[in-house]
Coordinates of C-alpha atoms and ligand atoms in Angstrom, one line a residue:
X1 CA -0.8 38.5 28.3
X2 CA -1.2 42.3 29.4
X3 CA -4.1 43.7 27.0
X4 CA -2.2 46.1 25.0
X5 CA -3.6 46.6 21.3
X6 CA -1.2 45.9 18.6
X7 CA 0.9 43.5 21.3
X8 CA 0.8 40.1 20.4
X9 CA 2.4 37.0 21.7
X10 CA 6.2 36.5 19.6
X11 CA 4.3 32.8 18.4
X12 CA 1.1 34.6 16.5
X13 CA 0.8 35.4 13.2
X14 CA 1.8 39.1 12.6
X15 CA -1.0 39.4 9.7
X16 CA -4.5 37.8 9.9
X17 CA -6.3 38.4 6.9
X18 CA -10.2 37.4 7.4
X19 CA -11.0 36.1 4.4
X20 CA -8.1 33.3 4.5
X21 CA -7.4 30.2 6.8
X22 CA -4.2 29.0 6.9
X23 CA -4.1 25.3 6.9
X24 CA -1.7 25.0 9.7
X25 CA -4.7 25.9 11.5
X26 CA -6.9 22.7 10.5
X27 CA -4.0 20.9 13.3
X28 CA -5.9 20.1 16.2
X29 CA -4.0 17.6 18.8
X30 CA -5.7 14.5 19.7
X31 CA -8.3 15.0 22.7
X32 CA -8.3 11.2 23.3
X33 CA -11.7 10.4 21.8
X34 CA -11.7 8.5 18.7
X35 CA -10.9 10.6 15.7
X36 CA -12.1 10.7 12.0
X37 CA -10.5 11.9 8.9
X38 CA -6.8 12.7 8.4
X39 CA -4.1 11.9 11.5
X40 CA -0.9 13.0 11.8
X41 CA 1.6 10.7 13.6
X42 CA 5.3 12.2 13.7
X43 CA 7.2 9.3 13.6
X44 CA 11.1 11.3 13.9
X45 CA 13.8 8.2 13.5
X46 CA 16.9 9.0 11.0
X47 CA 19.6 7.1 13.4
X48 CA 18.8 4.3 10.8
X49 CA 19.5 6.0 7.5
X50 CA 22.4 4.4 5.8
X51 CA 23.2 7.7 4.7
X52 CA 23.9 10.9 7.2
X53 CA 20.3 12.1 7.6
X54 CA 18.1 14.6 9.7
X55 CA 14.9 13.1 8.9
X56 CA 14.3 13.1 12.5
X57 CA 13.3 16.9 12.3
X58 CA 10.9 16.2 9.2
X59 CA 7.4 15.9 10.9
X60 CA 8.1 19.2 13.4
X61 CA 9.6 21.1 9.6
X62 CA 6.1 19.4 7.6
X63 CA 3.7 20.2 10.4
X64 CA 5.4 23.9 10.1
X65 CA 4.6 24.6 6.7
X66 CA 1.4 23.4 6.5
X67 CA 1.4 27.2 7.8
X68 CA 2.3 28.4 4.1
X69 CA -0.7 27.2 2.7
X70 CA -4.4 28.6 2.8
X71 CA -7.2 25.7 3.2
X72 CA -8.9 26.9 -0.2
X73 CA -8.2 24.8 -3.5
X74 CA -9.1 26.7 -6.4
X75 CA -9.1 23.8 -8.9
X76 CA -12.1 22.1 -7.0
X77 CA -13.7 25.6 -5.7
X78 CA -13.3 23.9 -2.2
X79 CA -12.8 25.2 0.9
X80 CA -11.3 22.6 3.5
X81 CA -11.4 24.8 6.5
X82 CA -14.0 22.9 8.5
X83 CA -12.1 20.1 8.4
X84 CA -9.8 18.8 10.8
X85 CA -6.3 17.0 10.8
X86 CA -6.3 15.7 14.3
X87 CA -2.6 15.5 15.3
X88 CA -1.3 12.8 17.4
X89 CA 2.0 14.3 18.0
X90 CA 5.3 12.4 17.7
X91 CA 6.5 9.0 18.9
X92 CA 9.4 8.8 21.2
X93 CA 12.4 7.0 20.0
X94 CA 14.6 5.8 22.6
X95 CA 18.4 7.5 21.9
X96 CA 20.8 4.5 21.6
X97 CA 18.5 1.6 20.9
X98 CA 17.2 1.3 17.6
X99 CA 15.5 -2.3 17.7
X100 CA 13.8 -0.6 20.8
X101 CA 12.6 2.1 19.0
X102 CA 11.3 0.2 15.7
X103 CA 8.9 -2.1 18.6
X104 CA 7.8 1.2 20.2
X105 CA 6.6 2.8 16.9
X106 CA 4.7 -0.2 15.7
X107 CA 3.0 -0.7 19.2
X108 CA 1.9 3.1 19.5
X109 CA 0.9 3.4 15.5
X110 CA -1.3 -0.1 16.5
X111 CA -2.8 1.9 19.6
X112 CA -2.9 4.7 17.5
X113 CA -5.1 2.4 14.9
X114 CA -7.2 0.3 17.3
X115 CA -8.4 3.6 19.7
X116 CA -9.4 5.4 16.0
X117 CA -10.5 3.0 14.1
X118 CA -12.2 5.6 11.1
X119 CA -8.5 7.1 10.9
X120 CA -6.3 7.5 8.1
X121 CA -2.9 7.6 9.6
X122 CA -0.3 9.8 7.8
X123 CA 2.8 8.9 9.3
X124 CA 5.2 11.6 8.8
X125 CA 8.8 9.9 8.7
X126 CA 12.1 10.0 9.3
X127 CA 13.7 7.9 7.1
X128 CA 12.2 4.4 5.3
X129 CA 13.1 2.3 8.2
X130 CA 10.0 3.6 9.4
X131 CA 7.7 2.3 6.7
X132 CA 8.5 -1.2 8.3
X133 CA 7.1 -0.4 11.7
X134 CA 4.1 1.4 10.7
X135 CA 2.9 -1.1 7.8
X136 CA 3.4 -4.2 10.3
X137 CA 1.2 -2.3 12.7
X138 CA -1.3 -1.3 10.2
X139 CA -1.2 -5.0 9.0
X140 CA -2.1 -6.2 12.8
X141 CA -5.0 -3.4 12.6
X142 CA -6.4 -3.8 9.5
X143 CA -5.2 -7.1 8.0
X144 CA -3.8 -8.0 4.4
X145 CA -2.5 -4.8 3.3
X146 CA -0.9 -3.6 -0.1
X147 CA 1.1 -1.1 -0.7
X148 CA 2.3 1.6 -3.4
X149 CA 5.9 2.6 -2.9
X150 CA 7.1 5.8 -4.5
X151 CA 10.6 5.5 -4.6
X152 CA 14.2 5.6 -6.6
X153 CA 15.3 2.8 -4.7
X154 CA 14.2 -0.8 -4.0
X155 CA 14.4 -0.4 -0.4
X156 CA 15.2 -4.5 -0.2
X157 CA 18.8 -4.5 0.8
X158 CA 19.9 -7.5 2.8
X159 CA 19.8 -7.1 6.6
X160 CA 23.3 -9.4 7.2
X161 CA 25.2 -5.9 6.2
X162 CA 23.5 -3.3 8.2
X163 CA 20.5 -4.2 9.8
X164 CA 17.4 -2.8 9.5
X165 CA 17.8 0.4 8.1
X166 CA 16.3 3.3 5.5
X167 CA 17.3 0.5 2.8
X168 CA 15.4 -2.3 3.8
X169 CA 12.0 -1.5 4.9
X170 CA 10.4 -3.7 2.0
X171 CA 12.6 -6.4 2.8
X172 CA 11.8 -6.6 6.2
X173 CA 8.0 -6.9 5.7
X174 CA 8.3 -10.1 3.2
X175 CA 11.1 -11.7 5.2
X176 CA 8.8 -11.4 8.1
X177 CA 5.8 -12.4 6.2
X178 CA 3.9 -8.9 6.8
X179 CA 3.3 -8.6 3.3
X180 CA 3.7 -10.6 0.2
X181 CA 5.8 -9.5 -2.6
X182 CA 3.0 -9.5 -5.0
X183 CA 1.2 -7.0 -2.8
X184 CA 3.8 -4.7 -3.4
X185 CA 4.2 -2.0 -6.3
X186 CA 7.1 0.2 -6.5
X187 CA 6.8 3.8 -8.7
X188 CA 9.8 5.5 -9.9
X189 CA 12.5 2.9 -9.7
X190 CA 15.5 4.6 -11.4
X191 CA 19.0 4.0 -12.6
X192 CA 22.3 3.6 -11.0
X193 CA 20.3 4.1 -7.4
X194 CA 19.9 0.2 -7.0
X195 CA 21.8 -3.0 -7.6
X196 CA 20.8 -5.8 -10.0
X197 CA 20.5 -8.1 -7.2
X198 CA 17.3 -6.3 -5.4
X199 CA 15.9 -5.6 -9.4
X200 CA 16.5 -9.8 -9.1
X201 CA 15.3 -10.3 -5.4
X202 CA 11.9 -7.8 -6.8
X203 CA 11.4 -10.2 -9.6
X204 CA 11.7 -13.3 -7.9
X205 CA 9.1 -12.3 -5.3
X206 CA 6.6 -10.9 -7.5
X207 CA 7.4 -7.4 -6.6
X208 CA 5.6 -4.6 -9.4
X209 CA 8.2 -2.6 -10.5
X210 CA 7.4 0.6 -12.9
X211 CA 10.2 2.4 -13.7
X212 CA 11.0 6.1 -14.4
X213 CA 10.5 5.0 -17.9
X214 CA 7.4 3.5 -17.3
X215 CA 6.2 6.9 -15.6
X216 CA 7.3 8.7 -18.2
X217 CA 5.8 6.6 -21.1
X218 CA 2.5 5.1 -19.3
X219 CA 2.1 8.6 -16.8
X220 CA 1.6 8.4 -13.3
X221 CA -2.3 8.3 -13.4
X222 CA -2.5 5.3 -15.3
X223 CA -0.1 3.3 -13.4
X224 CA -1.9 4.7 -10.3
X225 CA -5.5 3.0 -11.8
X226 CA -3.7 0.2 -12.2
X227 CA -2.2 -0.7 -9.3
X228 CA -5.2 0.2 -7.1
X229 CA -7.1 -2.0 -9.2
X230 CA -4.4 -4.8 -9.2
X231 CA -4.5 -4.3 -5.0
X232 CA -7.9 -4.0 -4.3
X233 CA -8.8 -7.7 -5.8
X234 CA -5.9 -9.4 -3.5
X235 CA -5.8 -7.1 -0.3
X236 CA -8.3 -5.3 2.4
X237 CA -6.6 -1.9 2.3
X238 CA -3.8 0.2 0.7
X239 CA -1.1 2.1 1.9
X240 CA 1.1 4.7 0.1
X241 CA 4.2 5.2 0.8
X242 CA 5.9 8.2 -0.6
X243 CA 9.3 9.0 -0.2
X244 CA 10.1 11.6 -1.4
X245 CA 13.3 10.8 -2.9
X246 CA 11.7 9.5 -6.1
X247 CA 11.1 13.1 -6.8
X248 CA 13.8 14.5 -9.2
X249 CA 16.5 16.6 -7.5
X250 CA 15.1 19.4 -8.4
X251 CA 12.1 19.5 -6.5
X252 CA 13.3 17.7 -3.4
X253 CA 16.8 18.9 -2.1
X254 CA 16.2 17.8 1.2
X255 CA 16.1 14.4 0.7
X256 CA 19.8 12.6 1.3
X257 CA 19.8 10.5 -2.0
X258 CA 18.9 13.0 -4.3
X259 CA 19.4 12.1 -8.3
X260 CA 18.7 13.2 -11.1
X261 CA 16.3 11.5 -13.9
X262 CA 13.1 11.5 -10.8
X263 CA 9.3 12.6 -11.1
X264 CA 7.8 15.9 -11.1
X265 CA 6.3 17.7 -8.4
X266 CA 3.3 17.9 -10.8
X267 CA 3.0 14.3 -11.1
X268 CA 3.5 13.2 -7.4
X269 CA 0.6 16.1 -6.7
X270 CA -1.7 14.6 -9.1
X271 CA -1.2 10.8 -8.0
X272 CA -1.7 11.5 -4.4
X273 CA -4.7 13.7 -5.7
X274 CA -6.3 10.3 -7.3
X275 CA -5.3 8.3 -4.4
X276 CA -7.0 10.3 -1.8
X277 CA -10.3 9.5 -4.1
X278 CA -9.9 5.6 -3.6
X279 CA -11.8 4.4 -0.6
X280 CA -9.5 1.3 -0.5
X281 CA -6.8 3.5 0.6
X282 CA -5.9 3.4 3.9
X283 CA -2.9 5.3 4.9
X284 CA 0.2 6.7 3.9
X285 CA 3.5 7.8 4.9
X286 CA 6.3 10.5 3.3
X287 CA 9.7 9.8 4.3
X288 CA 12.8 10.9 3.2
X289 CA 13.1 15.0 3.7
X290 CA 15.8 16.1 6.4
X291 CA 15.2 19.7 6.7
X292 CA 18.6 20.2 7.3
X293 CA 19.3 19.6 4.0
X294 CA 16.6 21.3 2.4
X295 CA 16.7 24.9 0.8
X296 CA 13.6 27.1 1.7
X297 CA 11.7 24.8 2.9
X298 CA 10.9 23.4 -0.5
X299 CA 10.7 19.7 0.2
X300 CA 9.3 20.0 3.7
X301 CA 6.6 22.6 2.1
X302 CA 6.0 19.8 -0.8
X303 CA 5.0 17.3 1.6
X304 CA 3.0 19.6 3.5
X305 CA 1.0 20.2 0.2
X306 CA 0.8 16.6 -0.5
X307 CA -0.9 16.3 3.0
X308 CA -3.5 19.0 1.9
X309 CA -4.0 17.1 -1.4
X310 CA -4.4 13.5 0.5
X311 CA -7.3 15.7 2.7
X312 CA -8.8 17.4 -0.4
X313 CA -11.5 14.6 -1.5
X314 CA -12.3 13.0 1.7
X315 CA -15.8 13.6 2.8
Ligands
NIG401 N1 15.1 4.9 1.6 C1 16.2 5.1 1.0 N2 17.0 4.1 0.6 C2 18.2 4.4 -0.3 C3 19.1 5.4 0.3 C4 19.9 4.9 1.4 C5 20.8 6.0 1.9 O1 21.8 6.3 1.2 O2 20.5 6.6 3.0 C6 18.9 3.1 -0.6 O3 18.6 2.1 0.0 O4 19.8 3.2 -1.5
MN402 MN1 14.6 6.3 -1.9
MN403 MN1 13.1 4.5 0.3

């Protein structure tokens, strides 16, 4: 670029004020050595969403506006910005074959896993199919693994109707022996989302279920405490998924089964807060936001905070 003051490439920032980093800028891509900390792996399917979805564009939309934020927290008088997130880009899906894009993201997340192994992965969906993929390769990484699902929905449809799709992640992973059901805990199951067969299918293989109404009356810390400590005496790690979905309407319009009757933005904030203080977990995915959907950003920019919060008490 000619050295013209006051010209500056179209892609820079048009205001750089020194006394703030933007946490966009903590994003560095993966120079092949093996990394530490937070990793972000764009994992862009929505081909497999039951409903029409544009998850796919989610990780490029989150990655944006980690841009919005500064790297400072306030609450904790902390300043992240010598941290890193090391970026590991996204994985390709292949365009017609589904099945063929499900192997490829569990072989590249396992790669992903066994070239870093002091990472934790934040797998930045497309829709819940994904969970499947990237839980049985952090299972073949890391070993017995339980998991928290924040969710409206079960996510244990049958696979006879559809196949494996955004509704039958969970399913997948006990039907194929990945997990057992009494290493998984669902958060924010809600009414008239589900069908009393997969509330039945839950309770039959020792799923955890809490509720909305058990958010509301226990609150989401307590339940978190709780199922960390129910995990960590059956499993080697833990691994949040959060889709985002569970949220009330209100604070995620970007996600393609909105509802009403969901969590706060408050609450979600503060549990992944907690979480990122347990050593015992491991990883975590958000899945569910289709920016095409969205309206300024606001779900996109939501999970990009909940990324900041995941980072904010790791040494
Ligand atoms: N992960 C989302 N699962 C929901 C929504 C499916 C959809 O409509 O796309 C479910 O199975 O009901
Ligand atoms: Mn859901
Ligand atoms: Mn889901």
């Amino acid at each position: 670029m000619p050295d013209i003051r006051y010209l500056l490439p179209a892609s820079e920032p048009k205001f750089k004020d020194s006394g703030i980093t933007k946490a966009g800028e903590l994003l560095k891509a993966w120079n092949g050595s093996p990394a530490t900390g937070i990793g972000l792996i764009g994992a862009p399917l929505s081909k497999t969403s039951i409903s029409h979805s544009g998850a796919a564009m989610a990780p490029e939309a989150i990655r944006k506006m980690l841009h919005s934020f500064t790297t400072y927290s306030v609450e904790k008088d902390k300043d992240l910005k010598s941290m890193a997130i090391t970026d590991f880009g996204d994985i390709t899906p292949h365009v017609t074959d589904l099945k063929e894009t499900q192997n490829r993201f569990v072989k590249v997340i396992q790669e992903v896993l066994e070239r870093n192994p002091d990472i934790i992965p934040v797998i930045l969906g497309g829709d819940h199919s994904i969970s499947a993929s990237s839980i049985r390769a952090f299972k073949k990484v890391k070993g017995p693994v339980g998991i928290i699902q924040f969710d409206a929905h079960h996510d244990l449809r049958n696979l006879e109707d559809g196949g494996p799709s955004n509704g039958t992640p969970f399913r997948q992973l006990i039907e194929g022996n990945d997990i057992k059901g009494e290493h998984l805990i669902q958060i924010g199951i809600r009414d008239f989302s589900n069908g009393r067969m997969y509330t039945n299918y839950a309770k039959e293989n020792g799923i955890k279920i809490y509720s909305m109404n058990d958010v509301n009356r226990l609150g989401a810390r307590r339940i978190l405490e709780e199922s960390v400590r129910t995990l960590k005496s059956k499993v080697s790690s833990i691994y949040v998924s959060v889709d985002m979905d569970v949220l009330d309407q209100a604070f995620a319009p970007g996600c393609p089964a909105i509802g009403p009757g969901g969590m706060n933005s408050e609450d979600l904030i503060q549990g992944v807060q907690y979480l990122s203080t347990c050593p015992d977990v491991k990883g975590m995915d958000i899945v569910e936001v289709d920016p095409t959907l969205d309206f300024r950003d606001m779900t996109s920019r939501l999970a990009a905070y909940l990324i900041l919060q995941f980072l904010l008490n790791r040494p």
